[in-house]
Tab-separated table of C-alpha atoms and ligand atoms in Angstrom:
chain	number	residue	atom	x	y	z
A	19	MET	CA	-58.191	66.094	112.150
A	20	THR	CA	-57.743	66.152	108.437
A	21	SER	CA	-60.786	66.319	106.311
A	22	THR	CA	-61.296	63.996	103.385
A	23	PHE	CA	-63.672	66.508	101.818
A	24	ALA	CA	-62.030	68.210	98.867
A	25	PRO	CA	-63.647	71.425	97.865
A	26	PRO	CA	-64.800	71.649	94.306
A	27	THR	CA	-62.207	73.086	91.943
A	28	PRO	CA	-63.666	76.324	90.506
A	29	PRO	CA	-64.246	75.885	86.817
A	30	VAL	CA	-61.542	77.388	84.667
A	31	ARG	CA	-62.311	78.383	81.084
A	32	MET	CA	-59.803	77.091	78.629
A	33	THR	CA	-59.476	80.465	76.973
A	34	ASP	CA	-60.223	83.719	78.624
A	35	ALA	CA	-63.467	85.290	77.236
A	36	THR	CA	-61.570	88.428	76.035
A	37	ASP	CA	-59.487	86.144	73.841
A	38	LEU	CA	-62.193	83.657	72.779
A	39	VAL	CA	-64.536	86.370	71.571
A	40	ALA	CA	-62.222	89.340	71.298
A	41	THR	CA	-64.471	90.627	68.542
A	42	PRO	CA	-68.174	89.747	67.978
A	43	PRO	CA	-68.618	86.162	66.658
A	44	MET	CA	-69.460	85.718	62.987
A	45	GLY	CA	-71.013	82.732	61.358
A	46	TRP	CA	-74.117	81.176	59.930
A	47	ASN	CA	-77.172	79.828	61.767
A	48	SER	CA	-79.886	77.590	60.290
A	49	TRP	CA	-82.997	79.218	61.764
A	50	ASN	CA	-83.711	82.223	59.549
A	51	ALA	CA	-83.158	80.109	56.439
A	52	TYR	CA	-84.769	76.681	57.316
A	53	SER	CA	-86.701	77.166	60.568
A	54	CYS	CA	-87.647	73.743	61.896
A	55	ALA	CA	-87.132	71.919	58.572
A	56	VAL	CA	-83.350	71.891	58.873
A	57	THR	CA	-81.416	68.661	57.896
A	58	ALA	CA	-77.801	67.565	58.088
A	59	ALA	CA	-77.678	68.017	54.218
A	60	ASP	CA	-78.624	71.690	54.680
A	61	VAL	CA	-75.910	72.260	57.223
A	62	ARG	CA	-73.242	70.477	55.097
A	63	ASP	CA	-74.220	72.527	52.129
A	64	ALA	CA	-74.047	75.683	54.213
A	65	ALA	CA	-70.555	74.751	55.366
A	66	ASP	CA	-69.457	74.124	51.743
A	67	ALA	CA	-71.060	77.382	50.609
A	68	MET	CA	-69.301	79.374	53.375
A	69	VAL	CA	-66.100	78.301	51.718
A	70	GLU	CA	-67.101	78.637	48.057
A	71	THR	CA	-68.763	82.079	48.479
A	72	GLY	CA	-65.853	83.608	50.383
A	73	LEU	CA	-67.859	84.036	53.556
A	74	ARG	CA	-65.383	82.026	55.434
A	75	ASP	CA	-62.465	84.035	54.188
A	76	ALA	CA	-64.347	87.259	55.053
A	77	GLY	CA	-64.324	86.064	58.655
A	78	TYR	CA	-67.571	84.070	59.149
A	79	GLU	CA	-66.574	81.137	61.263
A	80	TYR	CA	-69.326	79.342	63.122
A	81	VAL	CA	-71.924	77.044	61.460
A	82	VAL	CA	-74.707	76.727	63.984
A	83	VAL	CA	-77.622	74.288	63.916
A	84	ASP	CA	-80.645	75.992	65.675
A	85	ASP	CA	-83.739	74.396	67.045
A	86	CYS	CA	-85.175	70.984	65.859
A	87	TRP	CA	-81.956	68.941	65.531
A	88	MET	CA	-82.966	66.693	68.424
A	89	ALA	CA	-85.029	63.500	68.549
A	90	GLU	CA	-88.405	63.928	70.251
A	91	GLU	CA	-87.273	61.864	73.237
A	92	PRO	CA	-83.908	62.080	75.020
A	93	GLY	CA	-81.904	58.815	75.531
A	94	PRO	CA	-82.684	56.769	78.645
A	95	ASP	CA	-79.636	58.365	80.294
A	96	GLY	CA	-81.019	61.859	79.704
A	97	ARG	CA	-78.600	62.644	76.907
A	98	LEU	CA	-79.902	64.477	73.928
A	99	ARG	CA	-80.064	62.407	70.691
A	100	ALA	CA	-79.881	63.726	67.154
A	101	ASP	CA	-83.135	63.225	65.080
A	102	PRO	CA	-82.504	59.872	63.387
A	103	GLU	CA	-84.389	61.039	60.260
A	104	THR	CA	-82.927	64.476	59.667
A	105	PHE	CA	-79.468	63.982	61.271
A	106	PRO	CA	-78.855	60.280	60.640
A	107	GLU	CA	-75.095	60.355	61.056
A	108	GLY	CA	-75.340	62.246	64.367
A	109	MET	CA	-73.796	65.443	65.514
A	110	ALA	CA	-70.154	64.421	65.907
A	111	ALA	CA	-69.959	63.473	62.333
A	112	LEU	CA	-71.531	66.714	61.245
A	113	ALA	CA	-69.164	68.646	63.576
A	114	ASP	CA	-66.226	66.806	61.840
A	115	TYR	CA	-67.606	67.822	58.426
A	116	VAL	CA	-67.719	71.469	59.472
A	117	HIS	CA	-64.283	71.342	61.101
A	118	ASP	CA	-62.780	69.814	58.049
A	119	ARG	CA	-63.720	72.878	56.096
A	120	GLY	CA	-61.842	75.093	58.506
A	121	LEU	CA	-64.981	76.228	60.279
A	122	ARG	CA	-66.402	75.769	63.831
A	123	PHE	CA	-69.547	74.031	64.773
A	124	GLY	CA	-72.469	75.222	66.932
A	125	LEU	CA	-75.632	73.762	68.411
A	126	TYR	CA	-78.820	75.004	70.090
A	127	SER	CA	-80.594	74.091	73.290
A	128	SER	CA	-82.834	75.873	75.834
A	129	ALA	CA	-82.687	76.736	79.524
A	130	GLY	CA	-85.954	75.094	80.126
A	131	SER	CA	-87.590	71.605	79.857
A	132	HIS	CA	-88.156	72.044	76.072
A	133	THR	CA	-86.981	74.088	73.140
A	134	CYS	CA	-89.231	76.663	71.548
A	135	GLN	CA	-90.365	74.019	69.064
A	136	GLY	CA	-91.100	71.507	71.831
A	137	TYR	CA	-87.933	69.277	71.613
A	138	PRO	CA	-86.148	68.117	74.755
A	139	ALA	CA	-83.790	70.711	76.277
A	140	SER	CA	-81.235	71.059	79.022
A	141	LEU	CA	-82.691	72.447	82.259
A	142	GLY	CA	-81.546	70.036	85.026
A	143	ARG	CA	-79.136	68.211	82.715
A	144	GLU	CA	-76.619	70.952	82.116
A	145	ARG	CA	-73.532	68.988	83.141
A	146	LEU	CA	-74.486	65.974	81.073
A	147	HIS	CA	-75.370	68.018	77.941
A	148	ALA	CA	-72.226	70.242	78.204
A	149	GLU	CA	-70.089	67.105	78.303
A	150	GLN	CA	-72.002	65.716	75.361
A	151	PHE	CA	-71.491	68.988	73.438
A	152	ALA	CA	-67.793	68.915	74.197
A	153	ASP	CA	-67.505	65.285	73.156
A	154	TRP	CA	-69.164	65.961	69.851
A	155	GLY	CA	-66.857	68.847	69.083
A	156	VAL	CA	-69.267	71.741	69.614
A	157	ASP	CA	-67.647	75.188	69.634
A	158	PHE	CA	-70.699	77.392	70.135
A	159	LEU	CA	-73.914	76.939	72.088
A	160	LYS	CA	-77.013	79.073	71.534
A	161	TYR	CA	-79.059	78.708	74.654
A	162	ASP	CA	-82.661	79.716	74.348
A	163	ASN	CA	-85.297	80.617	76.937
A	164	CYS	CA	-88.243	78.312	76.123
A	165	GLY	CA	-89.847	75.425	77.996
A	166	ASP	CA	-90.936	74.982	81.622
A	167	HIS	CA	-88.410	76.889	83.903
A	168	ARG	CA	-89.421	74.865	86.906
A	169	GLY	CA	-89.720	78.074	88.992
A	170	ARG	CA	-86.060	79.109	88.407
A	171	GLY	CA	-85.061	82.584	87.466
A	172	PRO	CA	-83.126	83.420	84.263
A	173	ARG	CA	-79.815	84.273	85.924
A	174	ASP	CA	-79.832	81.008	87.829
A	175	ARG	CA	-80.795	78.916	84.851
A	176	TYR	CA	-78.173	80.529	82.565
A	177	ALA	CA	-75.478	80.393	85.249
A	178	THR	CA	-75.905	76.606	85.613
A	179	MET	CA	-75.134	76.046	81.912
A	180	GLY	CA	-72.332	78.636	82.111
A	181	GLU	CA	-70.637	76.615	84.852
A	182	ALA	CA	-71.208	73.399	83.010
A	183	LEU	CA	-69.585	74.774	79.883
A	184	ALA	CA	-66.730	76.199	81.858
A	185	ALA	CA	-66.060	72.790	83.363
A	186	VAL	CA	-65.585	70.926	80.090
A	187	ASP	CA	-62.336	70.531	78.346
A	188	ARG	CA	-63.179	72.583	75.309
A	189	ASP	CA	-63.783	76.229	74.484
A	190	ILE	CA	-67.413	76.705	73.674
A	191	VAL	CA	-68.787	80.250	72.936
A	192	TYR	CA	-71.862	80.676	75.107
A	193	SER	CA	-74.594	82.654	73.376
A	194	ILE	CA	-77.309	83.562	75.837
A	195	CYS	CA	-80.691	83.912	74.045
A	196	GLU	CA	-82.983	85.313	76.843
A	197	TRP	CA	-84.583	87.922	74.485
A	198	GLY	CA	-83.584	90.821	76.779
A	199	GLN	CA	-86.408	90.135	79.194
A	200	SER	CA	-84.451	90.275	82.424
A	201	ASP	CA	-81.603	92.646	81.358
A	202	PRO	CA	-79.109	89.842	80.457
A	203	TRP	CA	-76.456	92.468	79.585
A	204	VAL	CA	-76.289	93.156	83.386
A	205	TRP	CA	-75.508	89.540	84.433
A	206	GLY	CA	-74.539	87.830	81.210
A	207	ARG	CA	-70.776	88.062	81.588
A	208	GLU	CA	-70.874	86.990	85.236
A	209	VAL	CA	-72.654	83.727	84.275
A	210	GLY	CA	-70.070	82.937	81.617
A	211	GLY	CA	-71.998	84.343	78.580
A	212	HIS	CA	-70.205	85.650	75.526
A	213	CYS	CA	-73.272	87.162	73.724
A	214	PHE	CA	-76.514	88.308	75.169
A	215	ARG	CA	-79.649	88.540	72.974
A	216	VAL	CA	-81.424	91.796	73.860
A	217	THR	CA	-84.464	91.599	71.546
A	218	ASP	CA	-87.275	89.422	70.418
A	219	ASP	CA	-86.813	87.648	67.152
A	220	ALA	CA	-85.817	89.693	64.134
A	221	VAL	CA	-88.048	89.028	61.108
A	222	ALA	CA	-87.290	89.692	57.415
A	223	LYS	CA	-89.303	92.931	57.379
A	224	TRP	CA	-88.572	96.565	57.828
A	225	ARG	CA	-91.222	96.914	60.410
A	226	ALA	CA	-93.533	94.253	61.957
A	227	GLU	CA	-97.031	95.463	62.984
A	228	ASP	CA	-98.061	94.879	66.663
A	229	GLU	CA	-100.119	91.848	65.761
A	230	GLU	CA	-97.365	90.265	63.660
A	231	PHE	CA	-94.641	87.989	64.904
A	232	GLY	CA	-91.245	89.454	65.876
A	233	LEU	CA	-89.544	92.708	65.276
A	234	GLY	CA	-88.645	94.386	61.960
A	235	ILE	CA	-85.157	95.946	61.294
A	236	ALA	CA	-86.333	99.499	62.136
A	237	ASP	CA	-88.114	98.230	65.286
A	238	ILE	CA	-84.885	96.684	66.462
A	239	ALA	CA	-82.959	99.957	65.698
A	240	ASP	CA	-85.531	101.786	67.877
A	241	ARG	CA	-85.122	99.298	70.716
A	242	MET	CA	-81.251	99.418	70.561
A	243	ALA	CA	-81.324	103.185	70.571
A	244	THR	CA	-83.378	103.301	73.771
A	245	LEU	CA	-81.325	100.776	75.830
A	246	ASP	CA	-78.497	102.076	77.799
A	247	ILE	CA	-76.196	99.024	77.488
A	248	THR	CA	-73.021	100.296	75.856
A	249	SER	CA	-70.937	99.755	79.001
A	250	ALA	CA	-71.850	95.994	79.067
A	251	HIS	CA	-70.720	95.573	75.429
A	252	GLY	CA	-67.137	94.903	74.399
A	253	PRO	CA	-64.359	92.246	74.102
A	254	GLY	CA	-65.556	89.169	75.843
A	255	GLY	CA	-69.326	89.946	75.910
A	256	TRP	CA	-71.476	91.275	73.043
A	257	ALA	CA	-75.019	92.584	73.038
A	258	ASP	CA	-76.943	90.630	70.325
A	259	PRO	CA	-79.837	92.245	68.425
A	260	ASP	CA	-80.544	88.782	66.849
A	261	MET	CA	-79.377	87.093	63.719
A	262	LEU	CA	-79.155	88.526	60.254
A	263	GLN	CA	-82.138	88.458	57.879
A	264	VAL	CA	-80.112	90.032	55.074
A	265	GLY	CA	-81.172	88.279	51.781
A	266	ASN	CA	-84.333	86.756	53.204
A	267	GLY	CA	-87.862	86.973	51.875
A	268	PRO	CA	-91.361	85.548	52.268
A	269	ASP	CA	-90.186	81.986	51.859
A	270	SER	CA	-87.279	81.947	54.289
A	271	GLY	CA	-87.472	80.386	57.680
A	272	GLN	CA	-90.391	81.226	59.778
A	273	SER	CA	-91.795	83.812	57.300
A	274	GLN	CA	-93.100	80.919	55.194
A	275	HIS	CA	-95.586	80.137	58.049
A	276	GLU	CA	-97.080	83.579	58.086
A	277	PRO	CA	-100.177	84.580	56.234
A	278	THR	CA	-99.224	85.941	52.776
A	279	ASP	CA	-100.606	89.396	53.440
A	280	VAL	CA	-98.076	90.096	56.146
A	281	ARG	CA	-95.004	88.921	54.256
A	282	ARG	CA	-92.907	91.810	53.114
A	283	PRO	CA	-89.343	90.908	51.974
A	284	LEU	CA	-86.475	93.169	52.608
A	285	THR	CA	-85.477	95.351	49.646
A	286	ALA	CA	-81.932	95.906	48.556
A	287	ALA	CA	-81.811	99.221	50.509
A	288	GLU	CA	-83.405	97.572	53.606
A	289	ASN	CA	-80.714	94.800	53.390
A	290	ARG	CA	-78.032	97.355	53.322
A	291	SER	CA	-79.502	99.329	56.269
A	292	HIS	CA	-79.931	96.148	58.221
A	293	PHE	CA	-76.331	95.069	57.744
A	294	ALA	CA	-74.933	98.617	58.299
A	295	LEU	CA	-76.807	98.949	61.528
A	296	TRP	CA	-75.681	95.612	62.863
A	297	CYS	CA	-72.075	96.637	62.040
A	298	LEU	CA	-72.484	99.969	63.670
A	299	LEU	CA	-73.853	98.159	66.800
A	300	GLY	CA	-70.835	95.840	66.857
A	301	ALA	CA	-73.321	92.914	66.818
A	302	PRO	CA	-72.529	89.201	66.497
A	303	LEU	CA	-73.031	88.545	62.659
A	304	MET	CA	-74.946	85.293	62.126
A	305	VAL	CA	-75.905	85.031	58.476
A	306	GLY	CA	-79.301	83.463	58.191
A	307	THR	CA	-79.965	83.101	54.493
A	308	ASP	CA	-80.022	79.974	52.254
A	309	LEU	CA	-76.468	79.857	50.932
A	310	ARG	CA	-77.375	77.508	48.090
A	311	SER	CA	-79.304	80.307	46.380
A	312	VAL	CA	-77.800	83.478	47.777
A	313	ASP	CA	-77.278	86.088	45.043
A	314	ASP	CA	-74.267	88.244	44.383
A	315	ASP	CA	-75.740	91.457	45.589
A	316	VAL	CA	-76.539	89.932	49.012
A	317	LEU	CA	-73.031	88.323	49.218
A	318	ALA	CA	-71.506	91.744	48.462
A	319	ILE	CA	-73.329	93.182	51.439
A	320	LEU	CA	-72.349	90.339	53.782
A	321	THR	CA	-68.707	90.510	52.741
A	322	ASN	CA	-68.243	94.289	52.548
A	323	GLU	CA	-64.800	94.620	54.012
A	324	HIS	CA	-65.297	98.205	55.284
A	325	LEU	CA	-68.417	97.361	57.190
A	326	LEU	CA	-66.956	94.160	58.568
A	327	ALA	CA	-63.923	96.161	59.825
A	328	ILE	CA	-66.310	98.470	61.667
A	329	ASP	CA	-68.127	95.514	63.244
A	330	GLN	CA	-64.864	93.803	64.126
A	331	ASP	CA	-62.998	96.882	65.307
A	332	PRO	CA	-60.753	95.836	68.162
A	333	LEU	CA	-61.934	98.628	70.529
A	334	GLY	CA	-65.272	96.754	70.581
A	335	ALA	CA	-67.471	99.747	71.191
A	336	GLN	CA	-71.203	99.606	70.608
A	337	GLY	CA	-72.539	102.353	68.251
A	338	THR	CA	-75.333	104.592	69.564
A	339	ARG	CA	-78.002	106.655	67.831
A	340	VAL	CA	-76.945	110.239	68.268
A	341	ARG	CA	-79.838	111.932	66.392
A	342	CYS	CA	-83.292	110.972	65.318
A	343	ASP	CA	-85.477	113.613	63.707
A	344	GLY	CA	-88.298	112.751	61.446
A	345	ASP	CA	-87.043	110.222	58.904
A	346	VAL	CA	-83.394	110.803	59.552
A	347	SER	CA	-81.306	109.005	62.082
A	348	VAL	CA	-77.569	109.244	62.672
A	349	TRP	CA	-75.511	106.537	64.391
A	350	GLN	CA	-71.938	106.706	65.625
A	351	LYS	CA	-69.501	103.962	66.602
A	352	PRO	CA	-66.139	104.843	68.099
A	353	LEU	CA	-63.233	103.032	66.377
A	354	THR	CA	-59.548	102.517	67.285
A	355	ASP	CA	-58.581	105.229	64.793
A	356	GLY	CA	-61.664	107.354	64.392
A	357	VAL	CA	-65.403	107.029	64.264
A	358	ALA	CA	-68.002	105.279	61.973
A	359	VAL	CA	-71.024	107.295	61.116
A	360	GLY	CA	-74.240	105.844	59.777
A	361	LEU	CA	-76.703	108.141	58.068
A	362	CYS	CA	-79.992	106.387	57.846
A	363	ASN	CA	-82.971	107.573	55.774
A	364	ARG	CA	-86.093	105.896	57.258
A	365	GLY	CA	-88.399	107.740	54.903
A	366	GLU	CA	-89.883	107.030	51.504
A	367	ALA	CA	-88.020	109.745	49.403
A	368	PRO	CA	-84.323	110.259	48.713
A	369	THR	CA	-82.978	112.622	51.401
A	370	GLU	CA	-79.795	114.700	51.768
A	371	ILE	CA	-78.431	113.981	55.338
A	372	ARG	CA	-75.880	116.323	56.865
A	373	ALA	CA	-74.047	115.662	60.154
A	374	ARG	CA	-71.293	117.336	62.015
A	375	PRO	CA	-68.041	115.286	61.856
A	376	PRO	CA	-67.548	113.396	65.131
A	377	VAL	CA	-63.884	114.114	65.372
A	378	ASP	CA	-62.041	117.094	66.863
A	379	ALA	CA	-59.803	118.032	63.974
A	380	ASP	CA	-59.622	120.681	61.354
A	381	GLY	CA	-59.434	118.128	58.581
A	382	TYR	CA	-60.289	114.494	58.340
A	383	HIS	CA	-60.254	111.609	55.996
A	384	THR	CA	-63.504	109.829	54.893
A	385	LEU	CA	-64.152	106.321	53.579
A	386	ASP	CA	-67.546	105.749	51.991
A	387	CYS	CA	-68.056	102.136	53.134
A	388	TRP	CA	-70.406	101.211	50.256
A	389	SER	CA	-68.402	102.647	47.298
A	390	GLY	CA	-64.930	102.449	48.822
A	391	GLU	CA	-64.352	106.096	47.814
A	392	GLU	CA	-61.858	107.958	50.028
A	393	ARG	CA	-61.506	111.724	50.467
A	394	ALA	CA	-59.686	114.355	52.391
A	395	SER	CA	-62.422	116.525	53.912
A	396	SER	CA	-63.356	119.244	56.317
A	397	GLY	CA	-66.764	120.663	57.464
A	398	GLU	CA	-69.943	118.704	57.574
A	399	LEU	CA	-70.461	115.121	56.400
A	400	CYS	CA	-73.106	114.978	53.743
A	401	ALA	CA	-74.783	112.178	51.757
A	402	THR	CA	-77.882	111.741	49.563
A	403	VAL	CA	-79.475	108.606	50.899
A	404	SER	CA	-82.152	106.497	49.049
A	405	PRO	CA	-85.370	105.512	50.882
A	406	ARG	CA	-84.685	103.102	53.747
A	407	ASP	CA	-81.009	103.045	52.870
A	408	THR	CA	-77.986	103.867	55.162
A	409	ALA	CA	-74.741	105.556	54.157
A	410	VAL	CA	-71.823	104.629	56.339
A	411	VAL	CA	-68.707	106.794	56.440
A	412	ARG	CA	-65.548	105.948	58.284
A	413	VAL	CA	-64.040	109.223	59.606
A	414	THR	CA	-60.358	109.342	60.548
A	415	PRO	CA	-58.753	112.589	61.845
A	416	HIS	CA	-55.659	113.754	60.003
B	516	GLA	C1	-86.655	81.437	69.663
B	516	GLA	C2	-85.363	82.203	69.355
B	516	GLA	C3	-85.098	82.113	67.908
B	516	GLA	C4	-85.004	80.683	67.428
B	516	GLA	C5	-86.251	79.916	67.760
B	516	GLA	C6	-86.169	78.464	67.559
B	516	GLA	O1	-87.766	82.098	69.095
B	516	GLA	O2	-85.496	83.469	69.777
B	516	GLA	O3	-83.848	82.780	67.602
B	516	GLA	O4	-83.895	80.015	68.047
B	516	GLA	O5	-86.625	80.150	69.189
B	516	GLA	O6	-87.300	77.787	67.977
């Protein structure tokens, strides 16, 4: 007897993950600049500014609308609707605008009943929403962990959306934002994820006190240094220490909702350390500052070609903290042709930091990633580092 039952075809991704995200994704996301007040005009301006400022040409590719783009109620068919006030032309038109500028378009939803700001989300409607995203021209989905989970565990909830995205006729980068609560680096790739958030939200501060919201840059450095996740990180799947706060201050994003006495903007040195550390970690680089008012110093950090080359190195290794004593920490990231070394001064006074070269050679070549200065060298690496700043040296054996 022949059966009329056809087994479901296993979903096939259009492009293999190792090609789709061969290096950590780079782009801009609305949350750290605009929080829940984001509008279509903000996103269009960000896309224009990505082109005008040179961010696009430096490699930043995705323009992602975070939480709060949806109408308060889904459509009668369960589909998500764009907020008619703030995104009046809808998401397909916005995606077109972004694509027309040579960029890719991203959206946000959550693996729960609601988003973190209480808007409708995708649990139980994954297929429908994935098809909607594909129809609209979405290239990147940030998938958060808020709302009612209806008793379902994280792996199951994230796998359902992973399967739904794999079944649509479009490449969509799947950024799992589970905050690192259930070791998403262990199962993230298996459920189709391309990035796995491993931390709570990064805030625009060097350190956040216990009673304050989120994690400061140095707090995230400490967390990343204690997680043993380098083997999960590489082409096709990237550990994500959250989006960039470089260039942000007390009036950016969620910081504007905090009491004034806990607002501490990042200084120039802290901005440099933040960016250097994310590049040494091989992190996804999602710029989070208001590009209408970004200043040249911040842009110079975000487009530093030597640091971007370290982040985007094809080997795809995650840097690790190899030393931490007192105010000094040393990070190393293996590269295709050598090693990047970060010398971080977490203290309040300028400090000379010395480190053994990480390559097994009599002589080596160094590139100071901030100044661009190159040297032939031997012996110890040495840099005088300002308070809360980070020197980054690319070391290549002769
Ligand atoms: C969570 C996420 C953030 C951001 C907000 C939006 O806090 O971790 O990155 O997406 O939700 O509400």
